[in-house]
Amino acid sequence: MSESKYRYKGKVFFVLPLILFISRLAINNSTLLAYVNINDFANQILLCIGIVCFLLKFCMYDIKSLTIFDILKMLILTIIFLIAFFLNQLTDLIFLLILLLSSYRIRLDSVIKTHFFVYLAFTCITIILSLSGIIQNFSPDGIHYSMGNTYTTDFASGILFLCLDFIYLYRYAWKVRYSLFIILIALITYVISGSMTSSSLIVISSLGTLFLLDPTCRKVLSSKILGWTSICIFPILFISSLYIHTSDAFLNSSFMHKLNFLFNNRFFYGHEAIVKFGISTWGKGKEIVMNMNGGGWGTNQSIYNPSNPSGNYFYVDNGYLQLTLLYGWIIAILICFGFSYFMFIKRKEDSEDYPVLVLIIIILAISGISEPRFYNILYSVILLGVGSKLIFHHKPINNLGRK
């Protein structure tokens, strides 16, 4: 089958589940959930649609060009995810698995474009509904607002990832005014949400886009230093995060006490989470959910402080630690080292989108230190590109050049 025919017919069975799954996650992460209940039955319907779409795409378009090695890797990944799912009962794993298995010959442009328009539309809807008073516009202090999201930082993170989508999609014809516009968005985001992390990363990404203005500047992003930084940053931050949160000696140092105070006890909270639940092969997602007492990761009510009898709660902000606690170290390693492999192959291929991916991956990895979004396809659909490289590494997902 020709590439153009496949592009328009085969990718329908990928894009439809992607839209449905992003919409499901977006509703679950907003105050719309009070009116639109995504219950078990709805999840089962969505899963059935996703499975049917995958089977149709696999049987009608993919199977003839897949190798035995590709199919073997698909089976191994399926086994790993199914074991983690049956032990944790976290449906997000199955949704992610379906999209990963369906990502064969899907261009990264298509994935990011779909996410950009779907999440942008949803963000506009929640902003309008929250400002009009139809849904709750949560505010922790009466100054900053969530704009229809469950928390203020969720709103800011969503804006950050929309900006990263925009940067990727317009990498060919970047203008200085785009960078200035993104800086303006960062300022507005900070005023509304009070999120310093996401707002700062938006500004940094906008400054980084100035290197996209001409081929000479692009060489800066393609340099060995930044290139290998993008390759190594996820494994380094993953290992460092686990070490910092598990080392009693390191946490008890005077330096860490001061740093912990500056970061509102976040290091202590992560350490307590490890003490309470531990790091396991397949994660403790089921146990964590059962201990939420009605809260959720997105509502800041996940893990209760055992040293505080008043019932105050705290949240595990570090994405690397949260990923490991929920899904276990096997899936955490697959994802974090998968990002490293993804960038290594991109560098080896010298693909046209390599310079902008260097910028995006570094921003994404840094955000994971204090925001657990890089493994959530509600925000980070580039994870699907990573998975596609791991499974179908000999079939570049974005090798068609400029449109």
XYZ file of N, CA and C in Angstrom, residues 43-162:
360
model
N -15.655 3.578 30.552
C -14.293 3.138 30.278
C -14.272 1.864 29.448
N -15.183 0.946 29.742
C -15.255 -0.300 28.987
C -15.634 -0.053 27.528
N -16.547 0.885 27.308
C -16.934 1.234 25.932
C -15.739 1.820 25.185
N -15.023 2.725 25.838
C -13.854 3.339 25.210
C -12.774 2.299 24.914
N -12.578 1.370 25.856
C -11.593 0.319 25.652
C -11.973 -0.569 24.469
N -13.249 -0.894 24.365
C -13.725 -1.716 23.244
C -13.483 -1.018 21.909
N -13.770 0.284 21.863
C -13.527 1.056 20.633
C -12.040 1.038 20.293
N -11.191 1.258 21.311
C -9.751 1.264 21.082
C -9.233 -0.077 20.591
N -9.709 -1.165 21.195
C -9.261 -2.506 20.801
C -9.710 -2.831 19.376
N -10.963 -2.504 19.048
C -11.479 -2.754 17.693
C -10.681 -1.959 16.666
N -10.390 -0.694 16.959
C -9.611 0.138 16.033
C -8.207 -0.434 15.837
N -7.598 -0.885 16.938
C -6.259 -1.479 16.826
C -6.287 -2.734 15.951
N -7.269 -3.606 16.185
C -7.354 -4.850 15.419
C -7.600 -4.580 13.937
N -8.457 -3.596 13.645
C -8.721 -3.252 12.249
C -7.466 -2.705 11.578
N -6.773 -1.824 12.256
C -5.542 -1.246 11.703
C -4.479 -2.330 11.533
N -4.353 -3.188 12.525
C -3.342 -4.238 12.495
C -3.604 -5.224 11.349
N -4.843 -5.675 11.228
C -5.182 -6.698 10.227
C -5.269 -6.137 8.805
N -5.761 -4.906 8.656
C -5.989 -4.353 7.328
C -4.778 -3.617 6.757
N -3.930 -3.039 7.620
C -2.887 -2.153 7.115
C -1.473 -2.490 7.584
N -1.327 -3.088 8.772
C 0.003 -3.217 9.362
C 0.660 -4.573 9.183
N -0.122 -5.630 9.296
C 0.455 -6.967 9.453
C 1.353 -7.369 8.288
N 1.052 -6.913 7.081
C 1.825 -7.324 5.910
C 3.244 -6.784 5.917
N 3.468 -5.653 6.563
C 4.800 -5.054 6.553
C 5.527 -5.168 7.887
N 4.871 -5.733 8.895
C 5.532 -5.947 10.182
C 6.416 -7.181 10.108
N 7.560 -7.129 10.788
C 8.447 -8.287 10.862
C 8.084 -9.141 12.082
N 8.629 -10.338 12.118
C 8.422 -11.225 13.271
C 8.971 -10.570 14.536
N 10.094 -9.863 14.398
C 10.699 -9.181 15.550
C 9.784 -8.076 16.072
N 9.133 -7.349 15.163
C 8.172 -6.317 15.566
C 7.030 -6.941 16.379
N 6.472 -8.010 15.852
C 5.340 -8.661 16.517
C 5.764 -9.226 17.870
N 6.984 -9.755 17.949
C 7.500 -10.271 19.219
C 7.596 -9.163 20.258
N 8.096 -7.996 19.837
C 8.194 -6.863 20.768
C 6.813 -6.379 21.190
N 5.867 -6.408 20.283
C 4.492 -6.044 20.624
C 3.923 -6.996 21.677
N 4.213 -8.282 21.530
C 3.729 -9.270 22.502
C 4.384 -9.079 23.865
N 5.689 -8.813 23.879
C 6.401 -8.591 25.148
C 5.853 -7.369 25.860
N 5.667 -6.272 25.108
C 5.116 -5.055 25.700
C 3.705 -5.297 26.233
N 2.903 -6.055 25.492
C 1.540 -6.367 25.925
C 1.554 -7.161 27.224
N 2.437 -8.133 27.325
C 2.529 -8.945 28.548
C 2.920 -8.088 29.745
N 3.914 -7.222 29.555
C 4.364 -6.351 30.650
C 3.239 -5.442 31.131
N 2.545 -4.819 30.194
C 1.480 -3.892 30.558
C 0.287 -4.624 31.170
N -0.020 -5.806 30.677
C -1.158 -6.555 31.229
C -0.872 -7.029 32.653
N 0.352 -7.466 32.922
C 0.719 -7.860 34.287
C 0.562 -6.669 35.229
N 1.105 -5.512 34.806
C 1.001 -4.307 35.633
C -0.459 -3.897 35.830
N -1.262 -4.068 34.782
C -2.674 -3.699 34.887
C -3.423 -4.602 35.860
N -3.243 -5.896 35.746
C -3.972 -6.831 36.608
C -3.568 -6.688 38.073
N -2.338 -6.254 38.324
C -1.884 -6.058 39.702
C -2.298 -4.707 40.254
N -2.459 -3.717 39.376
C -2.746 -2.353 39.826
C -4.159 -1.885 39.530
N -4.804 -2.475 38.524
C -6.155 -2.094 38.119
C -6.241 -0.634 37.688
N -5.176 -0.133 37.071
C -5.159 1.241 36.573
C -5.405 1.207 35.064
N -6.600 1.648 34.662
C -7.033 1.534 33.270
C -6.155 2.324 32.308
N -5.506 3.366 32.796
C -4.659 4.189 31.926
C -3.588 3.358 31.226
N -3.132 2.285 31.871
C -2.114 1.429 31.274
C -2.618 0.778 29.986
N -3.874 0.339 29.993
C -4.440 -0.318 28.815
C -4.662 0.694 27.700
N -5.138 1.881 28.045
C -5.311 2.931 27.034
C -3.972 3.253 26.374
N -2.923 3.384 27.196
C -1.595 3.684 26.662
C -1.091 2.532 25.796
N -1.306 1.301 26.236
C -0.864 0.138 25.473
C -1.506 0.100 24.091
N -2.807 0.352 24.014
C -3.518 0.330 22.733
C -2.916 1.350 21.769
N -2.635 2.549 22.264
C -2.070 3.588 21.408
C -0.647 3.242 20.970
N 0.140 2.650 21.868
C 1.505 2.274 21.513
C 1.508 1.201 20.425
N 0.647 0.215 20.563
C 0.591 -0.865 19.580
C 0.043 -0.379 18.237
N -0.738 0.695 18.281
C -1.341 1.232 17.053
C -0.480 2.287 16.377
N 0.687 2.596 16.952
C 1.483 3.732 16.478
C 2.351 3.415 15.276
N 2.274 2.193 14.754
C 3.089 1.802 13.601
C 2.786 2.683 12.389
N 3.838 3.278 11.836
C 3.775 4.135 10.635
C 2.886 5.372 10.838
N 2.769 5.811 12.057
C 2.045 7.056 12.344
C 3.063 8.170 12.555
N 2.938 9.232 11.800
C 3.890 10.347 11.894
C 3.711 11.110 13.199
N 4.833 11.526 13.756
C 4.797 12.296 15.003
C 4.037 13.600 14.812
N 4.114 14.176 13.621
C 3.343 15.390 13.316
C 1.848 15.161 13.544
N 1.353 14.021 13.073
C -0.074 13.724 13.205
C -0.483 13.561 14.660
N 0.370 12.912 15.431
C 0.086 12.702 16.852
C 0.010 14.031 17.591
N 1.015 14.864 17.387
C 1.084 16.138 18.106
C 0.000 17.099 17.625
N -0.283 17.107 16.331
C -1.340 17.986 15.809
C -2.702 17.599 16.400
N -2.977 16.306 16.473
C -4.237 15.843 17.060
C -4.349 16.286 18.503
N -3.272 16.078 19.264
C -3.286 16.482 20.675
C -3.480 17.985 20.814
N -2.778 18.746 19.996
C -2.841 20.204 20.101
C -4.265 20.719 19.937
N -4.937 20.290 18.893
C -6.276 20.816 18.629
C -7.323 20.264 19.599
N -7.197 19.004 19.981
C -8.156 18.425 20.932
C -8.006 19.081 22.302
N -6.757 19.176 22.786
C -6.563 19.732 24.124
C -6.789 21.244 24.142
N -6.457 21.925 23.049
C -6.728 23.359 22.969
C -8.233 23.623 23.024
N -9.010 22.833 22.289
C -10.471 22.989 22.300
C -11.021 22.736 23.689
N -10.523 21.681 24.340
C -11.006 21.364 25.683
C -10.629 22.464 26.675
N -9.423 22.998 26.555
C -8.982 24.072 27.456
C -9.859 25.308 27.295
N -10.167 25.666 26.066
C -11.043 26.823 25.814
C -12.434 26.598 26.408
N -12.941 25.376 26.261
C -14.276 25.063 26.792
C -14.298 25.171 28.309
N -13.302 24.597 28.977
C -13.282 24.640 30.444
C -13.069 26.063 30.965
N -12.273 26.856 30.256
C -12.075 28.246 30.669
C -13.397 29.010 30.602
N -14.106 28.854 29.489
C -15.392 29.553 29.313
C -16.408 29.092 30.358
N -16.494 27.783 30.563
C -17.471 27.249 31.521
C -17.141 27.649 32.960
N -15.855 27.685 33.288
C -15.467 28.051 34.656
C -15.662 29.541 34.918
N -15.342 30.372 33.927
C -15.523 31.819 34.097
C -16.999 32.213 34.131
N -17.837 31.417 33.457
C -19.276 31.700 33.452
C -19.981 31.108 34.672
N -19.233 30.350 35.475
C -19.813 29.802 36.695
C -20.566 28.499 36.517
N -20.525 27.933 35.312
C -21.240 26.676 35.062
C -20.529 25.518 35.750
N -19.197 25.507 35.706
C -18.428 24.516 36.459
C -17.530 25.253 37.445
N -16.998 24.520 38.420
C -16.192 25.141 39.463
C -14.868 25.654 38.910
N -14.508 26.845 39.319
C -13.201 27.419 39.021
C -12.418 27.418 40.326
N -11.768 26.298 40.603
C -11.136 26.093 41.900
C -10.026 27.097 42.168
N -9.991 27.586 43.404
C -8.939 28.499 43.830
C -8.476 28.114 45.227
N -7.194 27.805 45.403
C -6.703 27.428 46.731
C -6.522 28.608 47.679
N -6.441 29.824 47.100
C -6.140 30.986 47.938
C -6.967 32.223 47.600
N -7.895 32.099 46.657
C -8.702 33.242 46.260
C -7.999 34.183 45.311
N -6.772 33.851 44.943
C -5.977 34.700 44.047
C -5.711 33.989 42.725
N -5.326 32.722 42.829
C -5.000 31.921 41.650
C -6.118 30.916 41.386
N -6.311 30.600 40.101
C -7.465 29.787 39.715
C -7.061 28.653 38.775
N -7.864 27.596 38.798
C -7.582 26.403 37.989
C -8.212 26.472 36.606
N -9.090 27.412 36.370
C -9.768 27.591 35.081
C -10.457 26.308 34.613
N -11.127 25.641 35.552
C -11.878 24.442 35.220
C -11.107 23.151 35.397
N -9.794 23.242 35.648
C -9.004 22.054 35.949
C -9.150 21.716 37.428
N -8.667 20.525 37.819
C -8.801 20.151 39.218
C -7.908 20.988 40.125
N -6.780 21.476 39.575
C -5.892 22.295 40.387
C -5.190 23.311 39.489
N -4.656 24.340 40.096
C -4.046 25.433 39.337
C -2.839 24.964 38.521
N -2.045 24.061 39.111
C -0.859 23.586 38.387
C -1.241 22.729 37.181
N -2.408 22.077 37.221
C -2.864 21.303 36.070
C -3.124 22.230 34.879
N -3.731 23.369 35.167
C -3.972 24.354 34.108
C -2.655 24.841 33.506
N -1.699 25.185 34.379
C -0.413 25.701 33.904
C 0.349 24.649 33.106
N 0.298 23.404 33.557
C 0.987 22.334 32.825
C 0.366 22.131 31.451
N -0.946 22.221 31.386
C -1.619 22.085 30.096
C -1.174 23.159 29.115
N -1.028 24.393 29.602
C -0.566 25.488 28.737
C 0.870 25.242 28.278
N 1.711 24.751 29.187
C 3.098 24.432 28.824
C 3.150 23.430 27.675
N 2.368 22.367 27.773
C 2.426 21.332 26.748
C 1.764 21.779 25.443
N 0.798 22.656 25.522
C 0.248 23.245 24.300
C 1.305 24.094 23.603
